[in-house]
Amino acid sequence: MAELMKVLGIWLGAYFTLSIFSFLYKDNPFYKLAEQIFVGLSAGYWLIYTIYNILVPNLFNLLFTDFAHNWLLLIPMLLGIMMLLRIIPSAQWLSRYPIALMVGTTAAIYMLLSFKSDFLAQIAATMVNPFKFSSPVDVVGTILLIVGVLCGVYFFYFSKKQEGVFAIPSKIGIWFLMVSFGASFGYTVMARISLLIGRLDFLLRDWLHIIK
Amino acid sequence: MKRIVLPLLLALLSVGIGGVVPSAAPFSAEDAPWDDGTAVVLAWNLDPLRTSLSLQKADSLGIFQEISNEFALTGGYKDSGLEADAEYRYRLVAYNKDRSDSVSFTAHATTRQQWFSMQKLSLLILLAMICGAILYYIFHARRGKNLFIRRISGLDSMEEAIGRATEKGKPILFVPGISDLGDIQTIAALNILNHLALKSAEYGTELLVPCRFSMVLSAARETVKEAYLQAGRPDAYREEKIFYVTDDQFGFVAGVDGIMLREQPAANFFLGAFWAESLILTETGFGTGAIQTAGTGQPHQIPFFVVSCDYTLIGEELYAASAYLSRDPQQLGSLKGHDFGKLLVIILVLTGIVMEMAGQGWFKQFIAGGN
């Protein structure tokens, strides 16, 4: 039975892989079916996952087994119920409170986190004396780092028209950004190719047994 | 006032000089100042005959275990990751050259939590400066002062895209990223959605908003509904056009791809946080011939948007978009405040480099947090 299920799983995997690949030609019924099964299956999977891995262990179990120490969980539970009230038109307005709370706390938490890690840490990391290095490569690299950071930041300065002399650092900044995007593009494409190889490996090894 | 300022200045100096100050006594242990009570600072000053050492800490049974043996005649060590309000005992054993003779010193310290972490003083000062600038510009803008914002071509294209969809009688697709409401990029995307929904209500163009998470769905519905009300077209608002697809990343992408192929929107907007699915989405949109505008703060995804979209908002432009589009004084003031922050970054970096060249490392240490 287990062997049959394994074979069935491989055949289904191969069928859906080919159905998704068929989109490379054009939209067709095989792709549509695969897409809709994928969307429906994943929505159902995440619903069950949320209930059994988030709601049950983090809320219901704690409330039912040790209410005295976990009664504060009633607050997020109440906020969750307020969100669900969206389905009742007359009580829809109540869902705005959890949304507002979520947006406000998110902004506040991220402001502090980003300020420390993205702002101060990166400013400090750019404060380097380029001439402290003995190797010319390091000296040039550090100068490029400093120029790139300063011009890159200036590119996003919106309060000044970028014309005349003020356009120069901005243009240098966008060049630095584009070079970094190019490098990032190449790097990510390489990673995607490995995903394709993984799929082809599945088709040729597990399904067709062409590769041993 | 003096009682507050003087200790602050002294602490700032201690942060600037460094976390561990050499001791005049042979061996000392003190609670690390201005922290959350999780570190002890050890310092020693040995006689010149000593050539190696063993720094030890007593464990729960009182047995000394070595924590460092890095030698310095005058040195220090910061023992971190400790429990607050607990006593810790240390021993320093210093040896002579052939280890035939040794001296041993013991010291103890109790960790104490302080109200203020002086390591984060730079964070407080800069945060206060930037928040102050934002508030100043918001009040300035509210008083009616005209605030200049330079042209951002990616945002100017929005009108063009909406106009094209209206002319063709086809819908506009807006994807507010695939992150939850806990991501600041999603919030920025919803701000843009507000403007877009306002325009679509004015022009009577259908707006489709597929969402990956329930919280985003609720927020997007509120945003669009508000915009339709603002435009005086509450009757045109259709809740079912802002819909949930699935929580699964690639399931969501498959669903949105299907929508693009079947509904054939004339304008696609992909604004918010995107990951590996960015190229799949925009390639499909490109194939349908839609005018595409994308923007994200994810540096690794911007290249994919650049190659496959007509207009791309790079990083910060996504956050500036809402202010730029709405010209709302409050948001414009906030954007001007951010610009002040960018100028501050440039000034701080340049100052830091000059200080480093002058051998004044305390400035960089202060900015970095003094650890």
XYZ file of C-alpha atoms in Angstrom:
583
model
C 0.000 0.000 0.000
C 2.798 2.365 0.967
C 4.578 1.578 -2.296
C 1.398 2.255 -4.289
C 0.937 5.621 -2.555
C 4.567 6.503 -3.285
C 4.180 5.697 -6.980
C 0.884 7.592 -7.099
C 2.572 10.582 -5.434
C 5.388 10.574 -7.996
C 2.941 10.363 -10.920
C 0.810 13.158 -9.510
C 3.945 15.251 -8.907
C 5.086 14.653 -12.495
C 1.614 15.464 -13.874
C 1.398 18.750 -11.967
C 4.989 19.696 -12.802
C 4.325 19.215 -16.529
C 0.968 20.997 -16.240
C 2.649 24.036 -14.680
C 5.460 23.918 -17.263
C 2.813 23.883 -20.032
C 2.173 27.546 -19.176
C 5.434 28.308 -20.977
C 3.523 27.613 -24.199
C 0.283 29.392 -23.258
C -2.629 29.299 -20.827
C -4.372 25.918 -21.195
C -6.806 23.639 -19.294
C -3.966 21.576 -17.751
C -2.399 24.703 -16.272
C -5.793 25.990 -15.108
C -6.561 22.738 -13.328
C -3.123 22.559 -11.693
C -3.348 26.212 -10.668
C -6.791 25.874 -9.129
C -5.943 22.673 -7.265
C -2.760 24.309 -5.970
C -4.586 27.460 -4.806
C -7.444 25.538 -3.186
C -5.202 22.931 -1.585
C -2.809 25.506 -0.171
C -5.645 27.663 1.200
C -7.106 24.607 2.955
C -3.691 23.497 4.197
C -2.898 26.896 5.731
C -6.313 27.104 7.365
C -5.746 23.797 9.165
C -2.122 24.702 9.865
C -3.181 27.986 11.497
C -5.774 26.289 13.659
C -3.614 23.396 14.864
C -0.215 25.108 15.024
C -1.134 28.618 16.128
C -4.610 28.856 17.637
C -4.723 25.540 19.518
C -1.242 25.515 21.152
C -0.893 29.265 21.698
C -4.440 30.139 22.723
C -6.941 27.385 23.440
C -4.573 24.958 25.206
C -3.129 27.688 27.406
C -6.530 29.123 28.304
C -8.147 25.784 29.066
C -5.248 24.233 30.975
C -3.940 27.205 32.978
C -6.351 30.098 32.789
C -5.007 31.866 35.920
C -1.581 32.427 34.366
C -2.773 33.045 30.817
C -5.873 35.200 31.184
C -4.051 38.027 29.360
C -4.491 35.958 26.205
C -8.138 36.997 26.317
C -7.023 40.359 24.900
C -5.613 38.979 21.598
C -8.570 36.591 21.493
C -10.945 39.529 21.780
C -9.031 41.372 19.045
C -9.318 38.280 16.847
C -13.058 38.102 17.434
C -13.331 41.795 16.572
C -11.603 41.023 13.266
C -14.111 38.257 12.575
C -16.965 40.710 13.127
C -16.305 41.956 9.614
C -18.792 39.346 8.459
C -21.588 41.169 10.343
C -22.238 44.417 8.442
C -23.557 46.316 11.485
C -20.448 45.426 13.554
C -17.861 45.814 10.801
C -16.504 49.012 12.304
C -15.163 47.054 15.292
C -12.534 45.397 13.096
C -10.829 48.746 12.650
C -9.473 48.634 16.215
C -7.326 45.490 15.845
C -6.124 46.755 12.454
C -5.175 50.123 13.962
C -3.418 48.406 16.861
C -1.519 46.148 14.491
C -0.416 48.989 12.194
C 0.585 51.243 15.104
C 2.584 48.646 17.026
C 4.233 47.381 13.840
C 5.387 50.868 12.901
C 6.736 51.492 16.413
C 8.545 48.148 16.733
C 10.067 48.327 13.276
C 11.118 51.940 13.752
C 13.341 50.964 16.672
C 14.624 47.745 15.114
C 15.395 49.321 11.750
C 16.907 52.390 13.333
C 19.410 50.264 15.195
C 20.251 47.687 12.530
C 19.694 49.527 9.235
C 20.514 53.058 10.280
C 23.106 53.271 13.052
C 24.916 50.018 12.254
C 25.284 50.916 8.581
C 26.352 54.491 9.286
C 29.030 53.182 11.666
C 30.132 50.535 9.149
C 30.741 53.249 6.545
C 32.868 55.338 8.906
C 36.141 53.833 7.734
C 39.483 55.497 7.140
C 40.278 54.237 3.622
C 43.962 55.008 3.988
C 44.512 52.735 6.957
C 44.839 49.739 4.651
C 48.172 48.727 3.137
C 46.692 47.032 0.061
C 45.692 49.408 -2.788
C 42.739 47.112 -3.543
C 41.357 47.665 -0.033
C 41.930 51.422 -0.276
C 40.074 51.674 -3.601
C 37.344 49.306 -2.364
C 36.748 51.386 0.757
C 36.649 54.635 -1.224
C 34.103 53.046 -3.589
C 32.078 51.910 -0.577
C 31.995 55.420 0.876
C 31.187 57.117 -2.450
C 28.532 54.487 -3.221
C 26.794 54.877 0.141
C 26.819 58.681 0.115
C 25.655 58.992 -3.500
C 23.115 56.189 -3.042
C 21.581 57.989 -0.054
C 21.577 61.255 -1.961
C 19.670 59.643 -4.853
C 16.733 59.225 -2.474
C 16.838 62.832 -1.319
C 13.553 64.217 -2.621
C 13.703 67.807 -1.382
C 16.076 69.134 -4.039
C 15.665 69.197 -7.790
C 18.367 66.971 -9.247
C 19.826 69.277 -11.873
C 23.165 70.936 -12.498
C 25.795 70.069 -9.920
C 23.191 68.352 -7.697
C 22.523 65.797 -10.440
C 26.091 64.438 -10.345
C 25.978 62.545 -7.007
C 22.504 61.336 -7.863
C 23.693 59.899 -11.192
C 26.671 58.252 -9.505
C 24.261 56.860 -6.910
C 21.948 55.292 -9.502
C 24.967 53.744 -11.244
C 26.032 52.124 -8.014
C 22.475 50.904 -7.426
C 22.166 49.472 -10.929
C 25.509 47.657 -10.694
C 24.418 46.136 -7.378
C 21.045 45.172 -8.893
C 22.831 43.507 -11.806
C 25.011 41.482 -9.454
C 21.988 40.569 -7.374
C 20.060 39.573 -10.516
C 22.819 37.215 -11.643
C 23.109 35.699 -8.197
C 19.372 35.091 -7.902
C 19.079 33.673 -11.441
C 21.736 31.142 -10.495
C 19.647 30.135 -7.482
C 16.537 29.785 -9.678
C 18.430 27.580 -12.127
C 19.160 25.252 -9.228
C 15.392 25.059 -8.564
C 14.825 24.107 -12.215
C 17.550 21.488 -11.933
C 15.765 20.118 -8.873
C 12.503 19.735 -10.810
C 14.221 18.160 -13.817
C 16.043 15.833 -11.465
C 12.676 14.768 -10.026
C 11.250 14.116 -13.504
C 14.273 12.280 -14.877
C 15.314 10.382 -11.752
C 12.210 9.693 -9.646
C 9.638 9.512 -12.429
C 11.304 8.317 -15.603
C 14.352 6.635 -13.963
C 16.547 7.919 -16.799
C 19.118 9.165 -14.319
C 20.214 6.429 -11.921
C 19.037 69.535 36.024
C 22.728 69.209 36.891
C 21.987 65.960 38.666
C 20.683 64.481 35.415
C 23.067 66.038 32.906
C 26.328 65.336 34.778
C 25.884 61.556 35.121
C 24.726 61.413 31.502
C 27.860 63.205 30.319
C 30.081 61.004 32.480
C 28.399 57.897 31.153
C 28.716 59.192 27.593
C 32.433 59.670 28.168
C 32.744 56.153 29.548
C 30.934 54.822 26.457
C 33.233 56.855 24.243
C 36.384 55.614 25.918
C 35.253 52.017 25.724
C 33.394 49.408 27.709
C 36.336 48.159 29.772
C 38.447 50.649 31.717
C 41.809 49.381 33.012
C 41.959 49.177 36.792
C 44.625 50.483 39.172
C 43.906 47.566 41.553
C 45.447 44.156 40.716
C 42.031 42.693 39.921
C 38.504 44.096 40.133
C 34.996 43.078 39.122
C 32.189 45.581 38.740
C 28.658 45.527 37.429
C 28.688 46.865 33.844
C 27.305 50.399 33.999
C 24.134 51.518 32.175
C 23.014 48.106 31.037
C 20.173 45.647 31.646
C 22.082 43.877 34.409
C 23.497 41.102 32.254
C 27.224 41.889 32.302
C 30.161 42.273 34.660
C 33.299 44.218 33.776
C 36.580 42.695 34.953
C 39.851 44.632 34.963
C 43.376 43.826 36.073
C 46.760 45.435 36.411
C 49.559 42.872 36.830
C 53.220 43.240 37.728
C 55.663 42.962 34.780
C 56.913 39.500 35.847
C 53.673 37.865 34.710
C 53.549 36.420 31.196
C 50.305 34.418 31.089
C 47.016 34.326 32.927
C 43.844 32.370 33.472
C 40.610 34.230 34.095
C 38.045 32.050 35.851
C 34.428 32.281 36.963
C 32.820 30.282 39.746
C 30.016 28.054 38.534
C 26.865 27.211 40.525
C 28.846 24.729 42.651
C 31.525 27.313 43.406
C 34.127 25.634 41.203
C 36.187 28.076 39.142
C 36.055 27.496 35.356
C 38.323 29.296 32.899
C 36.546 31.877 30.739
C 39.572 33.515 29.109
C 43.342 33.220 28.959
C 44.106 36.121 26.670
C 47.122 37.778 28.221
C 47.674 41.483 28.878
C 49.522 43.059 31.785
C 46.829 45.715 32.030
C 43.601 44.537 30.558
C 39.928 43.883 30.904
C 37.161 41.467 30.062
C 33.406 41.902 29.797
C 31.468 38.843 30.953
C 28.098 39.080 29.171
C 24.913 37.044 29.084
C 24.525 36.910 32.877
C 21.398 37.008 35.008
C 20.308 40.281 36.563
C 20.551 40.823 40.347
C 22.870 37.838 40.847
C 26.307 37.688 42.431
C 29.226 36.353 40.389
C 32.684 35.433 41.672
C 35.839 35.591 39.573
C 39.461 34.541 40.025
C 42.515 35.678 38.124
C 45.590 33.460 38.197
C 48.706 35.062 36.711
C 51.866 33.083 35.999
C 55.510 33.979 35.472
C 57.470 32.932 32.384
C 58.143 29.256 33.272
C 54.884 28.971 35.247
C 56.889 28.096 38.385
C 55.260 30.927 40.304
C 51.736 32.276 40.231
C 49.594 34.821 42.017
C 45.859 34.589 42.448
C 43.288 37.344 42.951
C 39.559 37.028 43.550
C 36.773 39.545 43.098
C 33.017 39.478 43.024
C 30.257 41.666 41.625
C 26.479 41.766 41.646
C 24.703 42.542 38.383
C 22.236 45.425 38.564
C 19.687 46.599 36.018
C 19.747 50.285 35.107
C 16.815 52.271 33.828
C 18.691 53.689 30.875
C 21.028 51.887 28.488
C 23.761 54.361 27.711
C 24.815 52.196 24.751
C 21.635 53.395 23.082
C 22.189 57.091 23.709
C 23.098 57.702 20.059
C 19.852 55.963 19.081
C 17.860 58.264 21.344
C 19.563 61.449 20.140
C 19.233 60.654 16.426
C 15.680 59.371 16.821
C 14.731 62.562 18.675
C 16.368 64.692 15.961
C 14.581 62.913 13.114
C 11.213 62.731 14.888
C 11.621 66.406 15.797
C 12.319 67.248 12.142
C 9.267 65.264 11.021
C 7.030 67.051 13.521
C 8.509 70.434 12.571
C 7.834 69.874 8.863
C 4.331 68.526 9.521
C 3.430 71.668 11.495
C 5.132 73.733 8.792
C 3.072 72.048 6.079
C -0.144 72.425 8.050
C 0.423 76.154 8.246
C 0.169 76.184 4.467
C 3.837 76.425 3.559
C 4.535 74.889 0.149
C 6.980 71.980 0.470
C 8.932 71.045 -2.637
C 9.262 67.382 -3.642
C 11.189 66.528 -6.785
C 9.630 64.510 -9.597
C 9.529 60.717 -9.199
C 8.868 59.305 -12.670
C 7.658 55.903 -11.423
C 4.840 57.630 -9.569
C 3.907 60.027 -12.339
C 3.134 56.958 -14.431
C 0.254 55.941 -12.167
C -2.129 58.437 -13.686
C -1.145 57.213 -17.144
C -1.747 53.583 -16.156
C -5.156 54.310 -14.635
C -6.099 56.370 -17.699
C -5.118 53.532 -19.991
C -7.189 51.010 -18.041
C -10.160 53.390 -18.139
C -9.849 53.890 -21.899
C -9.645 50.156 -22.528
C -12.493 49.395 -20.127
C -10.316 46.833 -18.367
C -9.592 46.478 -14.652
C -6.580 47.578 -12.632
C -4.771 44.922 -10.622
C -3.117 45.936 -7.352
C -1.053 43.421 -5.354
C -0.062 44.828 -1.931
C 2.926 42.482 -1.644
C 2.919 39.048 -0.081
C 3.836 40.082 3.434
C 1.449 40.470 6.367
C 0.310 43.714 7.924
C 3.292 43.459 10.256
C 5.550 44.610 7.422
C 6.025 48.331 6.949
C 6.146 47.800 3.156
C 2.593 46.453 3.227
C 1.476 49.556 5.105
C 3.218 51.753 2.504
C 1.499 49.751 -0.248
C -1.914 50.258 1.373
C -1.266 54.007 1.480
C -0.699 53.941 -2.274
C -3.768 51.750 -2.705
C -5.802 54.505 -1.088
C -4.748 56.957 -3.791
C -5.225 54.406 -6.549
C -8.699 53.474 -5.296
C -9.632 57.147 -5.171
C -8.658 57.565 -8.820
C -10.355 54.339 -9.889
C -13.547 55.481 -8.129
C -13.363 58.852 -9.907
C -12.825 57.232 -13.318
C -15.194 54.331 -12.649
C -12.481 51.761 -13.334
C -12.672 48.330 -11.779
C -9.986 47.660 -9.163
C -8.902 44.101 -8.260
C -6.913 43.530 -5.067
C -5.892 39.910 -4.339
C -4.532 39.463 -0.801
C -2.418 36.760 0.785
C -3.277 37.343 4.438
C -6.544 37.972 6.254
C -5.248 41.048 8.093
C -4.108 42.597 4.812
C -7.459 41.722 3.275
C -9.334 43.553 6.046
C -7.035 46.567 5.867
C -7.225 46.673 2.048
C -11.025 46.544 2.135
C -11.130 49.384 4.647
C -8.681 51.404 2.553
C -10.583 50.988 -0.696
C -13.958 51.559 0.947
C -12.664 54.769 2.523
C -11.332 55.960 -0.841
C -14.659 55.284 -2.596
C -16.467 57.194 0.132
C -13.986 60.045 -0.236
C -14.576 60.113 -3.983
C -18.341 60.286 -3.388
C -18.916 56.892 -5.046
C -19.767 54.501 -2.173
C -22.250 52.751 -4.471
C -19.407 51.716 -6.810
C -17.495 49.926 -4.038
C -17.522 46.136 -4.486
C -16.142 44.265 -1.503
C -15.728 41.027 -3.472
C -13.151 42.688 -5.746
C -10.735 42.774 -2.793
C -10.362 39.112 -2.035
C -8.313 36.451 -0.284
C -6.431 33.940 -2.439
C -4.317 31.708 -0.175
C -1.644 31.989 2.522
C 0.751 29.870 0.485
C 3.393 31.922 -1.313
C 3.400 30.123 -4.641
C -0.269 29.203 -4.416
C -0.946 32.937 -4.204
C 1.274 33.565 -7.226
C -0.493 30.857 -9.244
C -3.842 32.459 -8.366
C -2.728 35.984 -9.312
C -1.193 34.701 -12.559
C -4.538 33.123 -13.406
C -6.339 36.409 -12.687
C -3.945 38.278 -14.978
C -4.518 35.795 -17.789
C -8.291 35.644 -17.511
C -9.240 39.170 -16.409
C -6.545 40.774 -18.618
C -6.063 43.903 -16.464
C -4.710 46.872 -18.415
C -2.580 48.117 -15.520
C -0.774 46.054 -12.899
C 0.628 47.440 -9.677
C 2.936 45.283 -7.579
C 3.773 47.355 -4.548
C 4.938 46.029 -1.193
C 7.148 43.191 -0.031
C 7.952 40.531 -2.618
C 10.306 37.609 -2.609
C 11.003 34.769 -5.046
C 7.669 35.213 -6.823
C 8.388 38.728 -8.111
C 9.582 37.690 -11.575
C 6.821 35.088 -12.001
C 4.193 37.760 -11.381
C 5.674 40.509 -13.512
C 6.622 38.190 -16.390
C 3.016 37.023 -16.623
C 1.837 40.638 -16.488
C 4.322 41.537 -19.205
C 2.954 38.689 -21.324
C -0.569 40.062 -21.067
C 0.594 43.462 -22.330
C -0.420 45.386 -19.211
C 1.361 48.568 -18.199
C 3.226 47.581 -15.053
C 4.436 49.559 -12.057
C 6.277 47.768 -9.288
C 8.021 48.812 -6.125
C 9.548 47.074 -3.167
C 12.028 47.562 -0.396
C 13.521 44.102 -1.002
C 16.863 44.845 -2.703
C 17.117 41.355 -4.234
C 13.772 41.669 -6.035
C 14.207 45.165 -7.499
C 16.347 43.881 -10.437
C 13.521 41.575 -11.519
C 11.072 44.457 -11.452
C 13.497 46.676 -13.357
C 13.772 44.175 -16.223
C 10.100 43.247 -16.488
C 8.119 46.374 -15.537
C 7.549 49.714 -17.204
C 8.184 51.666 -14.020
C 9.921 50.646 -10.830
C 9.908 52.306 -7.447
C 13.250 51.623 -5.821
C 13.262 51.144 -2.063
C 12.648 54.509 -0.439
C 10.521 55.695 -3.357
C 7.874 53.199 -2.237
C 7.634 54.912 1.134
C 7.649 58.371 -0.445
C 4.924 57.428 -2.916
C 1.953 58.043 -0.698
C 3.048 61.587 0.205
C 4.038 62.344 -3.368
C 0.724 61.199 -4.802
C -1.641 62.636 -2.243
C 0.246 65.923 -1.594
C -1.332 65.693 1.835
C 0.480 68.233 4.074
C 0.890 65.736 6.889
C 2.522 63.127 4.673
C 4.604 65.711 2.827
C 5.880 67.015 6.162
C 6.781 63.484 7.146
C 8.657 62.956 3.871
C 10.592 66.191 4.403
C 11.513 64.932 7.851
C 12.858 61.728 6.295
C 14.929 63.842 3.919
C 16.402 65.569 6.931
C 17.352 62.093 8.173
C 19.122 61.357 4.884
C 21.113 64.592 5.110
C 21.988 63.658 8.674
C 23.296 60.283 7.458
C 25.546 61.978 4.899
C 26.856 64.452 7.484
C 27.426 61.745 10.108
C 29.257 59.459 7.675
C 31.534 62.262 6.486
C 32.209 63.378 10.077
C 32.885 59.785 11.097
C 35.396 59.287 8.278
C 37.230 62.509 9.202
C 37.266 61.461 12.878
C 38.602 58.021 11.956
C 41.347 59.618 9.871
C 42.185 61.819 12.863
C 42.375 58.721 15.056
C 39.283 59.638 17.106
C 37.569 56.246 17.183
C 35.172 57.220 19.996
C 32.782 58.922 17.576
C 32.227 55.767 15.537
C 31.899 53.727 18.721
C 29.335 56.157 20.078
C 27.248 55.989 16.887
C 27.517 52.195 16.709
C 26.262 51.835 20.256
C 29.444 51.728 22.304
C 29.540 47.972 22.787
